[in-house]
mmCIF file of C-alpha atoms in Angstrom:
data_model
loop_
_atom_site.group_PDB
_atom_site.id
_atom_site.type_symbol
_atom_site.label_atom_id
_atom_site.label_comp_id
_atom_site.label_asym_id
_atom_site.label_seq_id
_atom_site.Cartn_x
_atom_site.Cartn_y
_atom_site.Cartn_z
ATOM 1 C CA UNK A 1 12.843 9.039 -12.830
ATOM 2 C CA UNK A 2 11.367 5.510 -12.746
ATOM 3 C CA UNK A 3 10.231 5.548 -9.079
ATOM 4 C CA UNK A 4 9.940 2.165 -7.512
ATOM 5 C CA UNK A 5 10.604 -0.860 -9.892
ATOM 6 C CA UNK A 6 10.188 -4.508 -9.176
ATOM 7 C CA UNK A 7 11.286 -7.624 -10.929
ATOM 8 C CA UNK A 8 9.917 -9.920 -12.059
ATOM 9 C CA UNK A 9 6.329 -8.960 -12.833
ATOM 10 C CA UNK A 10 5.119 -12.439 -12.815
ATOM 11 C CA UNK A 11 6.468 -15.729 -11.388
ATOM 12 C CA UNK A 12 5.314 -19.301 -11.020
ATOM 13 C CA UNK A 13 7.211 -21.664 -8.466
ATOM 14 C CA UNK A 14 6.744 -25.225 -7.393
ATOM 15 C CA UNK A 15 6.458 -25.925 -3.738
ATOM 16 C CA UNK A 16 9.917 -25.873 -2.131
ATOM 17 C CA UNK A 17 11.651 -23.768 -4.750
ATOM 18 C CA UNK A 18 13.336 -20.574 -3.810
ATOM 19 C CA UNK A 19 13.480 -17.212 -5.410
ATOM 20 C CA UNK A 20 14.305 -13.621 -4.733
ATOM 21 C CA UNK A 21 12.112 -10.632 -5.614
ATOM 22 C CA UNK A 22 13.997 -7.573 -6.460
ATOM 23 C CA UNK A 23 13.067 -3.954 -5.695
ATOM 24 C CA UNK A 24 14.832 -0.705 -6.511
ATOM 25 C CA UNK A 25 13.930 2.991 -5.983
ATOM 26 C CA UNK A 26 15.750 6.090 -7.569
ATOM 27 C CA UNK A 27 14.136 8.671 -5.276
ATOM 28 C CA UNK A 28 16.952 8.549 -2.663
ATOM 29 C CA UNK A 29 14.550 7.444 -0.062
ATOM 30 C CA UNK A 30 15.858 6.264 3.279
ATOM 31 C CA UNK A 31 13.012 3.617 3.995
ATOM 32 C CA UNK A 32 11.814 0.590 1.991
ATOM 33 C CA UNK A 33 9.006 -1.934 2.642
ATOM 34 C CA UNK A 34 7.689 -5.206 1.276
ATOM 35 C CA UNK A 35 3.938 -5.963 1.417
ATOM 36 C CA UNK A 36 1.829 -8.790 0.293
ATOM 37 C CA UNK A 37 -1.723 -8.500 -0.920
ATOM 38 C CA UNK A 38 -4.143 -11.311 -0.920
ATOM 39 C CA UNK A 39 -7.579 -11.375 -2.698
ATOM 40 C CA UNK A 40 -10.217 -9.294 -1.001
ATOM 41 C CA UNK A 41 -7.715 -7.948 1.488
ATOM 42 C CA UNK A 42 -5.707 -4.799 2.133
ATOM 43 C CA UNK A 43 -1.740 -5.065 2.008
ATOM 44 C CA UNK A 44 0.097 -6.562 4.944
ATOM 45 C CA UNK A 45 3.471 -5.688 5.846
ATOM 46 C CA UNK A 46 6.140 -8.372 5.637
ATOM 47 C CA UNK A 47 9.397 -6.635 6.367
ATOM 48 C CA UNK A 48 10.661 -3.048 6.359
ATOM 49 C CA UNK A 49 13.984 -1.322 6.325
ATOM 50 C CA UNK A 50 13.806 2.055 8.038
ATOM 51 C CA UNK A 51 17.305 3.061 6.888
ATOM 52 C CA UNK A 52 20.204 1.377 4.977
ATOM 53 C CA UNK A 53 21.722 -1.255 7.131
ATOM 54 C CA UNK A 54 18.661 -2.030 9.061
ATOM 55 C CA UNK A 55 15.725 -4.438 8.601
ATOM 56 C CA UNK A 56 12.842 -5.399 10.864
ATOM 57 C CA UNK A 57 9.787 -7.695 10.785
ATOM 58 C CA UNK A 58 6.307 -6.654 9.913
ATOM 59 C CA UNK A 59 3.052 -8.311 10.446
ATOM 60 C CA UNK A 60 3.645 -11.400 8.475
ATOM 61 C CA UNK A 61 7.358 -12.176 8.163
ATOM 62 C CA UNK A 62 7.338 -16.010 8.428
ATOM 63 C CA UNK A 63 8.807 -17.715 5.455
ATOM 64 C CA UNK A 64 10.570 -14.612 4.156
ATOM 65 C CA UNK A 65 13.948 -12.974 4.482
ATOM 66 C CA UNK A 66 15.105 -9.656 3.301
ATOM 67 C CA UNK A 67 18.322 -7.845 2.299
ATOM 68 C CA UNK A 68 18.951 -4.076 2.119
ATOM 69 C CA UNK A 69 21.701 -4.331 -0.460
ATOM 70 C CA UNK A 70 22.217 -0.458 -0.656
ATOM 71 C CA UNK A 71 20.277 2.584 -0.264
ATOM 72 C CA UNK A 72 18.382 1.940 -3.620
ATOM 73 C CA UNK A 73 17.764 -1.878 -3.408
ATOM 74 C CA UNK A 74 15.683 -4.064 -1.057
ATOM 75 C CA UNK A 75 15.189 -7.725 -1.939
ATOM 76 C CA UNK A 76 12.688 -10.346 -0.668
ATOM 77 C CA UNK A 77 13.630 -13.898 -0.641
ATOM 78 C CA UNK A 78 11.491 -16.979 -0.181
ATOM 79 C CA UNK A 79 13.736 -19.859 0.725
ATOM 80 C CA UNK A 80 11.195 -22.694 0.367
ATOM 81 C CA UNK A 81 8.043 -21.490 -1.324
ATOM 82 C CA UNK A 82 4.686 -22.705 -0.159
ATOM 83 C CA UNK A 83 1.106 -22.455 -1.795
ATOM 84 C CA UNK A 84 0.232 -20.152 1.059
ATOM 85 C CA UNK A 85 2.726 -17.606 -0.280
ATOM 86 C CA UNK A 86 0.793 -17.254 -3.448
ATOM 87 C CA UNK A 87 0.004 -13.580 -3.488
ATOM 88 C CA UNK A 88 0.896 -10.188 -5.150
ATOM 89 C CA UNK A 89 3.874 -8.621 -3.614
ATOM 90 C CA UNK A 90 4.435 -4.844 -3.484
ATOM 91 C CA UNK A 91 7.556 -2.957 -2.754
ATOM 92 C CA UNK A 92 7.322 0.689 -1.418
ATOM 93 C CA UNK A 93 9.775 3.443 -0.310
ATOM 94 C CA UNK A 94 9.248 6.525 1.681
ATOM 95 C CA UNK A 95 11.252 9.678 2.362
ATOM 96 C CA UNK A 96 12.561 11.086 5.562
ATOM 97 C CA UNK A 97 11.596 10.158 9.163
ATOM 98 C CA UNK A 98 8.568 12.051 10.425
ATOM 99 C CA UNK A 99 6.531 12.004 7.227
ATOM 100 C CA UNK A 100 6.078 8.416 5.917
ATOM 101 C CA UNK A 101 4.690 9.100 2.431
ATOM 102 C CA UNK A 102 5.047 5.810 0.596
ATOM 103 C CA UNK A 103 5.371 5.182 -3.087
ATOM 104 C CA UNK A 104 4.602 1.826 -4.356
ATOM 105 C CA UNK A 105 6.107 -0.299 -7.187
ATOM 106 C CA UNK A 106 3.832 -2.046 -9.739
ATOM 107 C CA UNK A 107 3.924 -5.464 -7.860
ATOM 108 C CA UNK A 108 4.966 -9.003 -8.629
ATOM 109 C CA UNK A 109 2.243 -11.749 -9.045
ATOM 110 C CA UNK A 110 3.604 -14.713 -7.517
ATOM 111 C CA UNK A 111 1.926 -18.238 -7.841
ATOM 112 C CA UNK A 112 3.127 -21.232 -5.815
ATOM 113 C CA UNK A 113 1.845 -24.595 -7.166
ATOM 114 C CA UNK B 1 -1.231 -2.601 16.245
ATOM 115 C CA UNK B 2 -3.653 0.011 15.001
ATOM 116 C CA UNK B 3 -6.947 -1.399 13.516
ATOM 117 C CA UNK B 4 -8.291 0.306 10.408
ATOM 118 C CA UNK B 5 -11.911 0.091 9.392
ATOM 119 C CA UNK B 6 -13.179 1.358 6.014
ATOM 120 C CA UNK B 7 -16.635 1.844 4.904
ATOM 121 C CA UNK B 8 -18.607 1.084 2.942
ATOM 122 C CA UNK B 9 -16.937 -2.105 1.743
ATOM 123 C CA UNK B 10 -18.642 -1.785 -1.716
ATOM 124 C CA UNK B 11 -20.012 1.070 -3.519
ATOM 125 C CA UNK B 12 -21.897 1.175 -6.821
ATOM 126 C CA UNK B 13 -22.424 4.441 -8.641
ATOM 127 C CA UNK B 14 -23.746 5.900 -11.800
ATOM 128 C CA UNK B 15 -21.378 8.212 -13.626
ATOM 129 C CA UNK B 16 -21.749 11.728 -12.226
ATOM 130 C CA UNK B 17 -22.810 10.737 -8.683
ATOM 131 C CA UNK B 18 -20.938 11.958 -5.524
ATOM 132 C CA UNK B 19 -19.660 9.618 -2.773
ATOM 133 C CA UNK B 20 -17.893 9.635 0.509
ATOM 134 C CA UNK B 21 -15.620 6.987 1.788
ATOM 135 C CA UNK B 22 -14.753 6.722 5.462
ATOM 136 C CA UNK B 23 -11.717 5.314 7.350
ATOM 137 C CA UNK B 24 -11.670 4.842 11.192
ATOM 138 C CA UNK B 25 -8.602 4.272 13.154
ATOM 139 C CA UNK B 26 -8.503 2.528 16.622
ATOM 140 C CA UNK B 27 -5.783 4.834 17.837
ATOM 141 C CA UNK B 28 -4.193 8.120 16.930
ATOM 142 C CA UNK B 29 -2.194 8.240 13.808
ATOM 143 C CA UNK B 30 0.445 10.780 12.567
ATOM 144 C CA UNK B 31 0.749 9.375 9.205
ATOM 145 C CA UNK B 32 -2.181 8.834 6.854
ATOM 146 C CA UNK B 33 -2.486 8.272 3.078
ATOM 147 C CA UNK B 34 -5.278 7.422 0.791
ATOM 148 C CA UNK B 35 -4.542 5.272 -2.271
ATOM 149 C CA UNK B 36 -6.488 4.174 -5.332
ATOM 150 C CA UNK B 37 -5.734 0.697 -6.705
ATOM 151 C CA UNK B 38 -6.808 0.585 -10.306
ATOM 152 C CA UNK B 39 -8.078 -2.357 -12.144
ATOM 153 C CA UNK B 40 -4.561 -3.247 -13.257
ATOM 154 C CA UNK B 41 -3.387 -3.452 -9.625
ATOM 155 C CA UNK B 42 -1.398 -0.236 -9.629
ATOM 156 C CA UNK B 43 -1.437 1.693 -6.297
ATOM 157 C CA UNK B 44 -1.780 5.362 -6.840
ATOM 158 C CA UNK B 45 -1.121 8.046 -4.243
ATOM 159 C CA UNK B 46 -4.095 10.232 -3.727
ATOM 160 C CA UNK B 47 -3.409 12.165 -0.599
ATOM 161 C CA UNK B 48 -1.079 12.362 2.326
ATOM 162 C CA UNK B 49 -3.320 13.729 5.070
ATOM 163 C CA UNK B 50 -2.617 13.098 8.717
ATOM 164 C CA UNK B 51 -4.890 16.128 9.554
ATOM 165 C CA UNK B 52 -6.890 18.841 7.843
ATOM 166 C CA UNK B 53 -8.431 19.083 4.367
ATOM 167 C CA UNK B 54 -6.832 18.746 0.851
ATOM 168 C CA UNK B 55 -8.252 19.068 -2.581
ATOM 169 C CA UNK B 56 -7.158 17.617 -5.873
ATOM 170 C CA UNK B 57 -9.645 18.294 -8.675
ATOM 171 C CA UNK B 58 -12.745 16.135 -8.106
ATOM 172 C CA UNK B 59 -11.115 14.527 -5.089
ATOM 173 C CA UNK B 60 -10.825 15.881 -1.641
ATOM 174 C CA UNK B 61 -9.981 14.462 1.803
ATOM 175 C CA UNK B 62 -10.470 15.387 5.344
ATOM 176 C CA UNK B 63 -8.956 13.938 8.445
ATOM 177 C CA UNK B 64 -10.164 14.699 11.890
ATOM 178 C CA UNK B 65 -7.185 13.477 13.800
ATOM 179 C CA UNK B 66 -8.702 14.006 17.286
ATOM 180 C CA UNK B 67 -11.717 11.780 16.363
ATOM 181 C CA UNK B 68 -9.556 9.243 14.526
ATOM 182 C CA UNK B 69 -11.205 9.262 11.115
ATOM 183 C CA UNK B 70 -10.600 10.401 7.533
ATOM 184 C CA UNK B 71 -13.048 10.851 4.797
ATOM 185 C CA UNK B 72 -12.426 10.875 0.948
ATOM 186 C CA UNK B 73 -14.858 12.656 -1.234
ATOM 187 C CA UNK B 74 -15.295 11.827 -4.940
ATOM 188 C CA UNK B 75 -17.453 14.239 -6.823
ATOM 189 C CA UNK B 76 -18.949 13.898 -10.334
ATOM 190 C CA UNK B 77 -17.610 10.291 -10.434
ATOM 191 C CA UNK B 78 -16.243 8.827 -13.738
ATOM 192 C CA UNK B 79 -15.735 5.238 -14.854
ATOM 193 C CA UNK B 80 -12.022 5.785 -14.511
ATOM 194 C CA UNK B 81 -12.505 6.246 -10.690
ATOM 195 C CA UNK B 82 -13.514 2.544 -10.394
ATOM 196 C CA UNK B 83 -11.213 0.374 -8.260
ATOM 197 C CA UNK B 84 -10.350 -0.016 -4.684
ATOM 198 C CA UNK B 85 -9.600 2.749 -2.327
ATOM 199 C CA UNK B 86 -7.432 2.144 0.530
ATOM 200 C CA UNK B 87 -6.564 4.220 3.622
ATOM 201 C CA UNK B 88 -3.264 3.492 5.292
ATOM 202 C CA UNK B 89 -2.004 4.950 8.559
ATOM 203 C CA UNK B 90 -0.062 4.641 11.691
ATOM 204 C CA UNK B 91 2.749 6.066 13.809
ATOM 205 C CA UNK B 92 5.992 4.678 12.617
ATOM 206 C CA UNK B 93 7.619 2.546 9.910
ATOM 207 C CA UNK B 94 6.662 -0.741 11.300
ATOM 208 C CA UNK B 95 3.350 0.269 12.564
ATOM 209 C CA UNK B 96 1.406 1.225 9.352
ATOM 210 C CA UNK B 97 -1.806 -0.523 8.618
ATOM 211 C CA UNK B 98 -3.979 -0.764 5.553
ATOM 212 C CA UNK B 99 -7.697 -0.807 5.620
ATOM 213 C CA UNK B 100 -9.496 -3.590 3.879
ATOM 214 C CA UNK B 101 -10.494 -1.219 1.105
ATOM 215 C CA UNK B 102 -13.681 0.056 -0.475
ATOM 216 C CA UNK B 103 -14.527 -1.315 -3.855
ATOM 217 C CA UNK B 104 -15.868 1.428 -6.047
ATOM 218 C CA UNK B 105 -17.717 0.601 -9.364
ATOM 219 C CA UNK B 106 -18.850 3.438 -11.474
ATOM 220 C CA UNK B 107 -21.282 2.604 -14.364
ATOM 221 C CA UNK B 108 -21.545 4.744 -17.419
#
């Protein structure tokens, strides 16, 4: 049982390049989330998927798109990376509605130059 | 959305000391977690505690939901307790907010 896994662990992009961050969970959770963490700050919600087939914007969605590929996988895409998107990205998942107990992946450290 | 305020922002302790971290919410929450982010960046679940009191070894947490705050107690601190402690709460999937964190440094 690996929990929540993320790939890649590290990535360096040039401004304007695109990339997709992958996230998968093996806990049969319905809900999945993408957060970003900037230095000295807490995590901020980018997008979330309450259940398979649905996605919704969080606090900071601009510049990102997401895909809930199936129940296990939730990807985050940067279409045209900007230096302001340099951050550590965390994926999380949670179990059934009414009790949002989140489990986090190890994070992806992204640098945009 | 809900505002989450954590205090203190920084805490420096000698090994063996006790500490209390606090989290205040601007509105009622029915989901609340405490996390420890270790020096390698990993987020570790400590407690799910929307109300009441829980204990796990040297750590315990209390949430007074009617007064919109939660406390995390660390007793007999160890150097491995160092890192950032976050509280995280809200009412629904898209309305969960992290606090800014308390940076804890425990010296041997």
